[in-house]
Amino acid sequence: MPTVCSIELIHEMEFRPLRRFKQAASSQECETVLASAQRGILAVHGENGYPYGFPVNFLFQDGKIYFHCAKTGHKTDAMRADGKVCFTVLSEPVRNPGEWWNCFTSVICFGRVSEVTDENEKDRLLRQIGAKYFPEGYDLEEDMVKNARNALIVEITVDHMSGKHVREK
């Protein structure tokens, strides 16, 4: 039986095993998807008991997920109230010749968020996120001067990760 990919498995018994284990992605496949995906969906425990999921630009580095957001607002309040989160990404879909369905890999990470408070580390991560998303020629340093002080950098420590190969047939 293939093993479900995992990073720093903590409290393994808290997480269900992948039901469709034959479709399991390896740890390396999960990390490749995380490194190349452009956006992910972060889900938090929102207000009034409702889940709250939202798309984020992110950076996957050294087994952790980083993203930036405003220092105040719905998602920041939700993360501060309950630091457990779920983060989901999909690889780019592929349609094989002669097939009408898409194939892709999904990765789901369960983890805990924390705010990056070290200013040097925050600036380094903001620059790396900017380098991933800003177009060539964009003045990243000018943007840093104008906006970095207003940004919060959030780190997700992954407690459990699973990936699955999907055929939309």
GROMACS .gro file of N, CA and C in nm:
model
  507
    1MET      N    1   0.085  -0.118   0.000
    1MET     CA    2   0.000   0.000   0.000
    1MET      C    3   0.089   0.124   0.000
    2PRO      N    4   0.067   0.220  -0.095
    2PRO     CA    5   0.148   0.342  -0.093
    2PRO      C    6   0.122   0.420   0.034
    3THR      N    7   0.223   0.488   0.081
    3THR     CA    8   0.204   0.571   0.199
    3THR      C    9   0.161   0.710   0.158
    4VAL      N   10   0.077   0.770   0.237
    4VAL     CA   11   0.034   0.906   0.213
    4VAL      C   12   0.148   0.998   0.251
    5CYS      N   13   0.170   1.101   0.169
    5CYS     CA   14   0.282   1.190   0.197
    5CYS      C   15   0.259   1.264   0.328
    6SER      N   16   0.369   1.294   0.396
    6SER     CA   17   0.356   1.363   0.524
    6SER      C   18   0.479   1.445   0.553
    7ILE      N   19   0.457   1.556   0.622
    7ILE     CA   20   0.566   1.642   0.670
    7ILE      C   21   0.541   1.660   0.819
    8GLU      N   22   0.644   1.633   0.900
    8GLU     CA   23   0.631   1.655   1.044
    8GLU      C   24   0.499   1.604   1.099
    9LEU      N   25   0.470   1.477   1.078
    9LEU     CA   26   0.343   1.424   1.127
    9LEU      C   27   0.333   1.440   1.277
   10ILE      N   28   0.232   1.512   1.320
   10ILE     CA   29   0.208   1.537   1.462
   10ILE      C   30   0.070   1.482   1.494
   11HIS      N   31   0.062   1.406   1.599
   11HIS     CA   32  -0.066   1.348   1.640
   11HIS      C   33  -0.131   1.273   1.524
   12GLU      N   34  -0.058   1.180   1.468
   12GLU     CA   35  -0.104   1.105   1.349
   12GLU      C   36  -0.246   1.055   1.363
   13MET      N   37  -0.285   1.017   1.480
   13MET     CA   38  -0.419   0.961   1.497
   13MET      C   39  -0.529   1.064   1.478
   14GLU      N   40  -0.497   1.191   1.478
   14GLU     CA   41  -0.597   1.295   1.458
   14GLU      C   42  -0.642   1.306   1.313
   15PHE      N   43  -0.568   1.249   1.220
   15PHE     CA   44  -0.596   1.265   1.079
   15PHE      C   45  -0.640   1.133   1.017
   16ARG      N   46  -0.743   1.140   0.937
   16ARG     CA   47  -0.793   1.021   0.871
   16ARG      C   48  -0.696   0.978   0.761
   17PRO      N   49  -0.687   0.848   0.739
   17PRO     CA   50  -0.605   0.802   0.626
   17PRO      C   51  -0.678   0.832   0.495
   18LEU      N   52  -0.604   0.842   0.388
   18LEU     CA   53  -0.661   0.866   0.257
   18LEU      C   54  -0.745   0.744   0.218
   19ARG      N   55  -0.871   0.766   0.190
   19ARG     CA   56  -0.962   0.657   0.159
   19ARG      C   57  -0.925   0.590   0.026
   20ARG      N   58  -0.891   0.667  -0.073
   20ARG     CA   59  -0.854   0.613  -0.204
   20ARG      C   60  -0.702   0.603  -0.212
   21PHE      N   61  -0.647   0.516  -0.129
   21PHE     CA   62  -0.502   0.508  -0.111
   21PHE      C   63  -0.427   0.472  -0.238
   22LYS      N   64  -0.492   0.408  -0.334
   22LYS     CA   65  -0.424   0.373  -0.460
   22LYS      C   66  -0.393   0.497  -0.542
   23GLN      N   67  -0.459   0.608  -0.512
   23GLN     CA   68  -0.437   0.733  -0.582
   23GLN      C   69  -0.342   0.826  -0.506
   24ALA      N   70  -0.284   0.777  -0.397
   24ALA     CA   71  -0.201   0.862  -0.311
   24ALA      C   72  -0.080   0.916  -0.386
   25ALA      N   73  -0.049   1.042  -0.362
   25ALA     CA   74   0.072   1.105  -0.415
   25ALA      C   75   0.182   1.090  -0.310
   26SER      N   76   0.304   1.077  -0.357
   26SER     CA   77   0.418   1.067  -0.266
   26SER      C   78   0.448   1.203  -0.203
   27SER      N   79   0.531   1.201  -0.100
   27SER     CA   80   0.574   1.327  -0.038
   27SER      C   81   0.639   1.418  -0.140
   28GLN      N   82   0.726   1.362  -0.221
   28GLN     CA   83   0.795   1.443  -0.321
   28GLN      C   84   0.697   1.502  -0.422
   29GLU      N   85   0.597   1.424  -0.464
   29GLU     CA   86   0.496   1.477  -0.556
   29GLU      C   87   0.417   1.590  -0.491
   30CYS      N   88   0.382   1.574  -0.365
   30CYS     CA   89   0.309   1.680  -0.293
   30CYS      C   90   0.392   1.807  -0.287
   31GLU      N   91   0.518   1.793  -0.252
   31GLU     CA   92   0.605   1.911  -0.242
   31GLU      C   93   0.627   1.977  -0.377
   32THR      N   94   0.634   1.899  -0.484
   32THR     CA   95   0.649   1.956  -0.618
   32THR      C   96   0.526   2.039  -0.654
   33VAL      N   97   0.408   1.988  -0.622
   33VAL     CA   98   0.285   2.064  -0.648
   33VAL      C   99   0.283   2.191  -0.566
   34LEU      N  100   0.319   2.183  -0.439
   34LEU     CA  101   0.322   2.302  -0.353
   34LEU      C  102   0.423   2.405  -0.404
   35ALA      N  103   0.535   2.359  -0.454
   35ALA     CA  104   0.638   2.451  -0.502
   35ALA      C  105   0.597   2.520  -0.632
   36SER      N  106   0.514   2.455  -0.713
   36SER     CA  107   0.482   2.511  -0.844
   36SER      C  108   0.344   2.576  -0.853
   37ALA      N  109   0.253   2.545  -0.762
   37ALA     CA  110   0.117   2.600  -0.769
   37ALA      C  111   0.119   2.751  -0.751
   38GLN      N  112   0.031   2.818  -0.823
   38GLN     CA  113   0.026   2.964  -0.816
   38GLN      C  114  -0.062   3.015  -0.702
   39ARG      N  115  -0.167   2.943  -0.671
   39ARG     CA  116  -0.257   2.986  -0.566
   39ARG      C  117  -0.306   2.867  -0.487
   40GLY      N  118  -0.343   2.893  -0.364
   40GLY     CA  119  -0.403   2.791  -0.280
   40GLY      C  120  -0.524   2.848  -0.211
   41ILE      N  121  -0.602   2.760  -0.153
   41ILE     CA  122  -0.718   2.801  -0.075
   41ILE      C  123  -0.688   2.771   0.071
   42LEU      N  124  -0.696   2.875   0.153
   42LEU     CA  125  -0.676   2.861   0.296
   42LEU      C  126  -0.812   2.862   0.363
   43ALA      N  127  -0.839   2.764   0.446
   43ALA     CA  128  -0.965   2.756   0.518
   43ALA      C  129  -0.937   2.769   0.667
   44VAL      N  130  -1.018   2.854   0.731
   44VAL     CA  131  -1.006   2.879   0.873
   44VAL      C  132  -1.142   2.861   0.938
   45HIS      N  133  -1.143   2.858   1.070
   45HIS     CA  134  -1.267   2.856   1.145
   45HIS      C  135  -1.317   2.999   1.151
   46GLY      N  136  -1.419   3.029   1.073
   46GLY     CA  137  -1.468   3.166   1.060
   46GLY      C  138  -1.566   3.204   1.170
   47GLU      N  139  -1.631   3.314   1.146
   47GLU     CA  140  -1.726   3.367   1.244
   47GLU      C  141  -1.856   3.288   1.246
   48ASN      N  142  -1.919   3.287   1.362
   48ASN     CA  143  -2.050   3.222   1.381
   48ASN      C  144  -2.049   3.075   1.343
   49GLY      N  145  -1.934   3.009   1.355
   49GLY     CA  146  -1.925   2.866   1.329
   49GLY      C  147  -1.914   2.828   1.183
   50TYR      N  148  -1.911   2.926   1.093
   50TYR     CA  149  -1.899   2.896   0.951
   50TYR      C  150  -1.753   2.883   0.911
   51PRO      N  151  -1.721   2.786   0.825
   51PRO     CA  152  -1.585   2.782   0.772
   51PRO      C  153  -1.565   2.902   0.680
   52TYR      N  154  -1.441   2.946   0.667
   52TYR     CA  155  -1.410   3.059   0.582
   52TYR      C  156  -1.287   3.021   0.500
   53GLY      N  157  -1.308   3.006   0.369
   53GLY     CA  158  -1.199   2.971   0.279
   53GLY      C  159  -1.176   3.083   0.181
   54PHE      N  160  -1.049   3.108   0.148
   54PHE     CA  161  -1.016   3.219   0.059
   54PHE      C  162  -0.887   3.187  -0.016
   55PRO      N  163  -0.877   3.236  -0.139
   55PRO     CA  164  -0.755   3.212  -0.217
   55PRO      C  165  -0.640   3.300  -0.169
   56VAL      N  166  -0.519   3.246  -0.172
   56VAL     CA  167  -0.400   3.323  -0.136
   56VAL      C  168  -0.286   3.291  -0.232
   57ASN      N  169  -0.206   3.393  -0.259
   57ASN     CA  170  -0.076   3.373  -0.322
   57ASN      C  171   0.016   3.327  -0.210
   58PHE      N  172   0.106   3.236  -0.240
   58PHE     CA  173   0.184   3.179  -0.131
   58PHE      C  174   0.323   3.137  -0.180
   59LEU      N  175   0.404   3.103  -0.082
   59LEU     CA  176   0.539   3.054  -0.106
   59LEU      C  177   0.556   2.927  -0.023
   60PHE      N  178   0.604   2.820  -0.086
   60PHE     CA  179   0.635   2.697  -0.014
   60PHE      C  180   0.786   2.688  -0.005
   61GLN      N  181   0.837   2.684   0.119
   61GLN     CA  182   0.981   2.686   0.139
   61GLN      C  183   1.016   2.610   0.266
   62ASP      N  184   1.112   2.521   0.255
   62ASP     CA  185   1.162   2.446   0.372
   62ASP      C  186   1.049   2.377   0.450
   63GLY      N  187   0.952   2.323   0.375
   63GLY     CA  188   0.844   2.248   0.439
   63GLY      C  189   0.736   2.334   0.502
   64LYS      N  190   0.742   2.465   0.483
   64LYS     CA  191   0.642   2.556   0.540
   64LYS      C  192   0.578   2.637   0.429
   65ILE      N  193   0.460   2.687   0.457
   65ILE     CA  194   0.384   2.768   0.363
   65ILE      C  195   0.377   2.909   0.419
   66TYR      N  196   0.404   3.007   0.333
   66TYR     CA  197   0.402   3.148   0.374
   66TYR      C  198   0.309   3.226   0.282
   67PHE      N  199   0.238   3.321   0.338
   67PHE     CA  200   0.158   3.413   0.258
   67PHE      C  201   0.149   3.545   0.330
   68HIS      N  202   0.106   3.648   0.259
   68HIS     CA  203   0.091   3.779   0.321
   68HIS      C  204  -0.055   3.819   0.322
   69CYS      N  205  -0.089   3.904   0.415
   69CYS     CA  206  -0.225   3.956   0.425
   69CYS      C  207  -0.221   4.086   0.504
   70ALA      N  208  -0.338   4.146   0.518
   70ALA     CA  209  -0.348   4.269   0.596
   70ALA      C  210  -0.337   4.235   0.745
   71LYS      N  211  -0.298   4.333   0.822
   71LYS     CA  212  -0.282   4.313   0.966
   71LYS      C  213  -0.415   4.304   1.040
   72THR      N  214  -0.523   4.347   0.976
   72THR     CA  215  -0.656   4.339   1.037
   72THR      C  216  -0.754   4.290   0.931
   73GLY      N  217  -0.865   4.236   0.979
   73GLY     CA  218  -0.969   4.190   0.887
   73GLY      C  219  -1.021   4.053   0.927
   74HIS      N  220  -1.115   4.004   0.849
   74HIS     CA  221  -1.184   3.879   0.879
   74HIS      C  222  -1.087   3.762   0.890
   75LYS      N  223  -1.002   3.742   0.787
   75LYS     CA  224  -0.913   3.625   0.792
   75LYS      C  225  -0.811   3.636   0.905
   76THR      N  226  -0.758   3.756   0.928
   76THR     CA  227  -0.661   3.774   1.036
   76THR      C  228  -0.725   3.748   1.171
   77ASP      N  229  -0.845   3.800   1.191
   77ASP     CA  230  -0.917   3.774   1.315
   77ASP      C  231  -0.943   3.625   1.334
   78ALA      N  232  -0.984   3.558   1.228
   78ALA     CA  233  -1.013   3.414   1.237
   78ALA      C  234  -0.888   3.334   1.270
   79MET      N  235  -0.776   3.368   1.206
   79MET     CA  236  -0.651   3.295   1.233
   79MET      C  237  -0.602   3.318   1.376
   80ARG      N  238  -0.621   3.440   1.426
   80ARG     CA  239  -0.579   3.469   1.563
   80ARG      C  240  -0.669   3.400   1.665
   81ALA      N  241  -0.797   3.381   1.631
   81ALA     CA  242  -0.890   3.316   1.723
   81ALA      C  243  -0.868   3.165   1.728
   82ASP      N  244  -0.832   3.105   1.615
   82ASP     CA  245  -0.809   2.961   1.609
   82ASP      C  246  -0.702   2.938   1.503
   83GLY      N  247  -0.583   2.902   1.547
   83GLY     CA  248  -0.468   2.891   1.458
   83GLY      C  249  -0.463   2.765   1.373
   84LYS      N  250  -0.560   2.674   1.388
   84LYS     CA  251  -0.562   2.555   1.303
   84LYS      C  252  -0.624   2.589   1.169
   85VAL      N  253  -0.556   2.547   1.062
   85VAL     CA  254  -0.601   2.581   0.927
   85VAL      C  255  -0.590   2.459   0.835
   86CYS      N  256  -0.654   2.471   0.720
   86CYS     CA  257  -0.643   2.373   0.613
   86CYS      C  258  -0.607   2.449   0.487
   87PHE      N  259  -0.508   2.400   0.415
   87PHE     CA  260  -0.459   2.466   0.294
   87PHE      C  261  -0.463   2.365   0.180
   88THR      N  262  -0.523   2.404   0.068
   88THR     CA  263  -0.542   2.314  -0.046
   88THR      C  264  -0.488   2.376  -0.174
   89VAL      N  265  -0.417   2.296  -0.252
   89VAL     CA  266  -0.370   2.338  -0.384
   89VAL      C  267  -0.398   2.227  -0.485
   90LEU      N  268  -0.404   2.267  -0.611
   90LEU     CA  269  -0.418   2.173  -0.722
   90LEU      C  270  -0.305   2.199  -0.821
   91SER      N  271  -0.253   2.092  -0.879
   91SER     CA  272  -0.158   2.110  -0.987
   91SER      C  273  -0.234   2.158  -1.111
   92GLU      N  274  -0.161   2.202  -1.209
   92GLU     CA  275  -0.225   2.240  -1.336
   92GLU      C  276  -0.286   2.113  -1.397
   93PRO      N  277  -0.408   2.121  -1.450
   93PRO     CA  278  -0.468   2.003  -1.511
   93PRO      C  279  -0.397   1.965  -1.641
   94VAL      N  280  -0.397   1.836  -1.668
   94VAL     CA  281  -0.338   1.784  -1.791
   94VAL      C  282  -0.444   1.698  -1.858
   95ARG      N  283  -0.458   1.716  -1.988
   95ARG     CA  284  -0.548   1.631  -2.066
   95ARG      C  285  -0.461   1.548  -2.159
   96ASN      N  286  -0.459   1.419  -2.138
   96ASN     CA  287  -0.378   1.331  -2.220
   96ASN      C  288  -0.440   1.314  -2.359
   97PRO      N  289  -0.357   1.292  -2.461
   97PRO     CA  290  -0.409   1.274  -2.598
   97PRO      C  291  -0.515   1.164  -2.604
   98GLY      N  292  -0.625   1.194  -2.671
   98GLY     CA  293  -0.732   1.096  -2.687
   98GLY      C  294  -0.825   1.085  -2.568
   99GLU      N  295  -0.804   1.164  -2.463
   99GLU     CA  296  -0.890   1.160  -2.344
   99GLU      C  297  -0.962   1.293  -2.329
  100TRP      N  298  -1.086   1.291  -2.282
  100TRP     CA  299  -1.162   1.414  -2.264
  100TRP      C  300  -1.152   1.468  -2.122
  101TRP      N  301  -1.100   1.388  -2.030
  101TRP     CA  302  -1.097   1.427  -1.889
  101TRP      C  303  -0.961   1.487  -1.850
  102ASN      N  304  -0.965   1.566  -1.747
  102ASN     CA  305  -0.843   1.625  -1.692
  102ASN      C  306  -0.785   1.536  -1.583
  103CYS      N  307  -0.654   1.540  -1.570
  103CYS     CA  308  -0.583   1.474  -1.461
  103CYS      C  309  -0.505   1.581  -1.386
  104PHE      N  310  -0.504   1.571  -1.254
  104PHE     CA  311  -0.428   1.666  -1.173
  104PHE      C  312  -0.397   1.601  -1.040
  105THR      N  313  -0.317   1.667  -0.961
  105THR     CA  314  -0.286   1.621  -0.825
  105THR      C  315  -0.335   1.727  -0.728
  106SER      N  316  -0.407   1.683  -0.626
  106SER     CA  317  -0.451   1.774  -0.521
  106SER      C  318  -0.366   1.747  -0.397
  107VAL      N  319  -0.339   1.854  -0.324
  107VAL     CA  320  -0.263   1.844  -0.200
  107VAL      C  321  -0.340   1.919  -0.092
  108ILE      N  322  -0.359   1.853   0.021
  108ILE     CA  323  -0.427   1.915   0.135
  108ILE      C  324  -0.333   1.911   0.254
  109CYS      N  325  -0.312   2.028   0.314
  109CYS     CA  326  -0.225   2.040   0.432
  109CYS      C  327  -0.308   2.087   0.550
  110PHE      N  328  -0.291   2.020   0.661
  110PHE     CA  329  -0.348   2.065   0.787
  110PHE      C  330  -0.232   2.119   0.870
  111GLY      N  331  -0.252   2.235   0.930
  111GLY     CA  332  -0.142   2.291   1.007
  111GLY      C  333  -0.187   2.401   1.099
  112ARG      N  334  -0.085   2.471   1.150
  112ARG     CA  335  -0.107   2.580   1.246
  112ARG      C  336  -0.037   2.705   1.194
  113VAL      N  337  -0.103   2.817   1.211
  113VAL     CA  338  -0.046   2.943   1.164
  113VAL      C  339   0.023   3.018   1.277
  114SER      N  340   0.123   3.096   1.237
  114SER     CA  341   0.187   3.190   1.329
  114SER      C  342   0.231   3.309   1.246
  115GLU      N  343   0.242   3.422   1.312
  115GLU     CA  344   0.284   3.544   1.245
  115GLU      C  345   0.436   3.552   1.249
  116VAL      N  346   0.495   3.591   1.137
  116VAL     CA  347   0.640   3.613   1.132
  116VAL      C  348   0.664   3.751   1.190
  117THR      N  349   0.736   3.757   1.300
  117THR     CA  350   0.756   3.885   1.370
  117THR      C  351   0.894   3.945   1.346
  118ASP      N  352   0.991   3.865   1.309
  118ASP     CA  353   1.125   3.917   1.282
  118ASP      C  354   1.120   3.999   1.153
  119GLU      N  355   1.152   4.128   1.162
  119GLU     CA  356   1.140   4.219   1.048
  119GLU      C  357   1.229   4.178   0.931
  120ASN      N  358   1.350   4.132   0.958
  120ASN     CA  359   1.438   4.089   0.848
  120ASN      C  360   1.381   3.967   0.776
  121GLU      N  361   1.329   3.873   0.853
  121GLU     CA  362   1.269   3.754   0.793
  121GLU      C  363   1.143   3.790   0.715
  122LYS      N  364   1.064   3.879   0.771
  122LYS     CA  365   0.942   3.925   0.704
  122LYS      C  366   0.976   3.990   0.569
  123ASP      N  367   1.075   4.078   0.568
  123ASP     CA  368   1.115   4.144   0.444
  123ASP      C  369   1.169   4.044   0.342
  124ARG      N  370   1.246   3.947   0.390
  124ARG     CA  371   1.301   3.845   0.300
  124ARG      C  372   1.188   3.766   0.235
  125LEU      N  373   1.090   3.726   0.314
  125LEU     CA  374   0.979   3.648   0.261
  125LEU      C  375   0.891   3.731   0.168
  126LEU      N  376   0.866   3.857   0.202
  126LEU     CA  377   0.789   3.944   0.113
  126LEU      C  378   0.858   3.958  -0.023
  127ARG      N  379   0.989   3.973  -0.022
  127ARG     CA  380   1.064   3.983  -0.148
  127ARG      C  381   1.052   3.853  -0.229
  128GLN      N  382   1.056   3.740  -0.161
  128GLN     CA  383   1.045   3.613  -0.232
  128GLN      C  384   0.904   3.593  -0.289
  129ILE      N  385   0.804   3.632  -0.214
  129ILE     CA  386   0.666   3.624  -0.265
  129ILE      C  387   0.652   3.718  -0.384
  130GLY      N  388   0.706   3.840  -0.371
  130GLY     CA  389   0.703   3.935  -0.482
  130GLY      C  390   0.773   3.882  -0.605
  131ALA      N  391   0.888   3.820  -0.587
  131ALA     CA  392   0.963   3.765  -0.701
  131ALA      C  393   0.883   3.655  -0.771
  132LYS      N  394   0.802   3.581  -0.695
  132LYS     CA  395   0.722   3.473  -0.755
  132LYS      C  396   0.607   3.530  -0.838
  133TYR      N  397   0.547   3.640  -0.794
  133TYR     CA  398   0.423   3.687  -0.855
  133TYR      C  399   0.433   3.813  -0.940
  134PHE      N  400   0.526   3.903  -0.908
  134PHE     CA  401   0.532   4.028  -0.983
  134PHE      C  402   0.593   4.006  -1.120
  135PRO      N  403   0.547   4.081  -1.220
  135PRO     CA  404   0.603   4.066  -1.354
  135PRO      C  405   0.747   4.118  -1.360
  136GLU      N  406   0.819   4.069  -1.458
  136GLU     CA  407   0.957   4.114  -1.479
  136GLU      C  408   0.957   4.266  -1.499
  137GLY      N  409   1.049   4.333  -1.439
  137GLY     CA  410   1.060   4.477  -1.451
  137GLY      C  411   0.982   4.554  -1.345
  138TYR      N  412   0.901   4.486  -1.266
  138TYR     CA  413   0.825   4.552  -1.161
  138TYR      C  414   0.922   4.598  -1.053
  139ASP      N  415   0.902   4.718  -1.001
  139ASP     CA  416   0.992   4.774  -0.900
  139ASP      C  417   0.953   4.722  -0.762
  140LEU      N  418   1.007   4.606  -0.728
  140LEU     CA  419   0.976   4.541  -0.601
  140LEU      C  420   1.021   4.627  -0.482
  141GLU      N  421   1.136   4.691  -0.494
  141GLU     CA  422   1.186   4.772  -0.382
  141GLU      C  423   1.096   4.892  -0.355
  142GLU      N  424   1.044   4.953  -0.459
  142GLU     CA  425   0.951   5.064  -0.440
  142GLU      C  426   0.824   5.014  -0.370
  143ASP      N  427   0.776   4.899  -0.412
  143ASP     CA  428   0.658   4.840  -0.348
  143ASP      C  429   0.686   4.809  -0.201
  144MET      N  430   0.804   4.758  -0.172
  144MET     CA  431   0.841   4.728  -0.033
  144MET      C  432   0.837   4.854   0.052
  145VAL      N  433   0.890   4.964   0.001
  145VAL     CA  434   0.892   5.090   0.075
  145VAL      C  435   0.750   5.137   0.104
  146LYS      N  436   0.661   5.124   0.006
  146LYS     CA  437   0.524   5.173   0.022
  146LYS      C  438   0.437   5.080   0.105
  147ASN      N  439   0.455   4.949   0.093
  147ASN     CA  440   0.355   4.857   0.146
  147ASN      C  441   0.401   4.757   0.252
  148ALA      N  442   0.529   4.733   0.264
  148ALA     CA  443   0.577   4.626   0.354
  148ALA      C  444   0.533   4.648   0.498
  149ARG      N  445   0.532   4.771   0.543
  149ARG     CA  446   0.496   4.797   0.683
  149ARG      C  447   0.351   4.761   0.714
  150ASN      N  448   0.267   4.754   0.610
  150ASN     CA  449   0.125   4.723   0.629
  150ASN      C  450   0.094   4.574   0.615
  151ALA      N  451   0.194   4.496   0.577
  151ALA     CA  452   0.171   4.354   0.549
  151ALA      C  453   0.202   4.268   0.671
  152LEU      N  454   0.126   4.165   0.684
  152LEU     CA  455   0.149   4.062   0.784
  152LEU      C  456   0.194   3.939   0.707
  153ILE      N  457   0.302   3.876   0.750
  153ILE     CA  458   0.346   3.751   0.690
  153ILE      C  459   0.305   3.639   0.785
  154VAL      N  460   0.238   3.541   0.730
  154VAL     CA  461   0.188   3.428   0.807
  154VAL      C  462   0.261   3.302   0.762
  155GLU      N  463   0.300   3.222   0.859
  155GLU     CA  464   0.368   3.095   0.835
  155GLU      C  465   0.275   2.981   0.875
  156ILE      N  466   0.261   2.883   0.788
  156ILE     CA  467   0.186   2.763   0.822
  156ILE      C  468   0.285   2.651   0.847
  157THR      N  469   0.283   2.599   0.969
  157THR     CA  470   0.360   2.480   1.003
  157THR      C  471   0.270   2.361   0.972
  158VAL      N  472   0.313   2.277   0.881
  158VAL     CA  473   0.231   2.166   0.834
  158VAL      C  474   0.241   2.050   0.934
  159ASP      N  475   0.125   2.009   0.987
  159ASP     CA  476   0.118   1.895   1.077
  159ASP      C  477   0.089   1.766   1.001
  160HIS      N  478   0.012   1.777   0.895
  160HIS     CA  479  -0.025   1.660   0.816
  160HIS      C  480  -0.053   1.703   0.672
  161MET      N  481  -0.005   1.624   0.579
  161MET     CA  482  -0.024   1.655   0.438
  161MET      C  483  -0.058   1.528   0.364
  162SER      N  484  -0.156   1.537   0.274
  162SER     CA  485  -0.185   1.423   0.188
  162SER      C  486  -0.206   1.474   0.047
  163GLY      N  487  -0.177   1.390  -0.048
  163GLY     CA  488  -0.196   1.425  -0.187
  163GLY      C  489  -0.263   1.311  -0.260
  164LYS      N  490  -0.336   1.346  -0.367
  164LYS     CA  491  -0.409   1.246  -0.442
  164LYS      C  492  -0.404   1.278  -0.590
  165HIS      N  493  -0.381   1.177  -0.671
  165HIS     CA  494  -0.390   1.189  -0.817
  165HIS      C  495  -0.537   1.173  -0.855
  166VAL      N  496  -0.586   1.269  -0.931
  166VAL     CA  497  -0.729   1.272  -0.965
  166VAL      C  498  -0.747   1.264  -1.116
  167ARG      N  499  -0.839   1.181  -1.158
  167ARG     CA  500  -0.884   1.177  -1.297
  167ARG      C  501  -1.031   1.217  -1.295
  168GLU      N  502  -1.065   1.325  -1.362
  168GLU     CA  503  -1.203   1.376  -1.357
  168GLU      C  504  -1.297   1.298  -1.448
  169LYS      N  505  -1.284   1.169  -1.452
  169LYS     CA  506  -1.366   1.087  -1.541
  169LYS      C  507  -1.484   1.031  -1.466
   0.00000   0.00000   0.00000
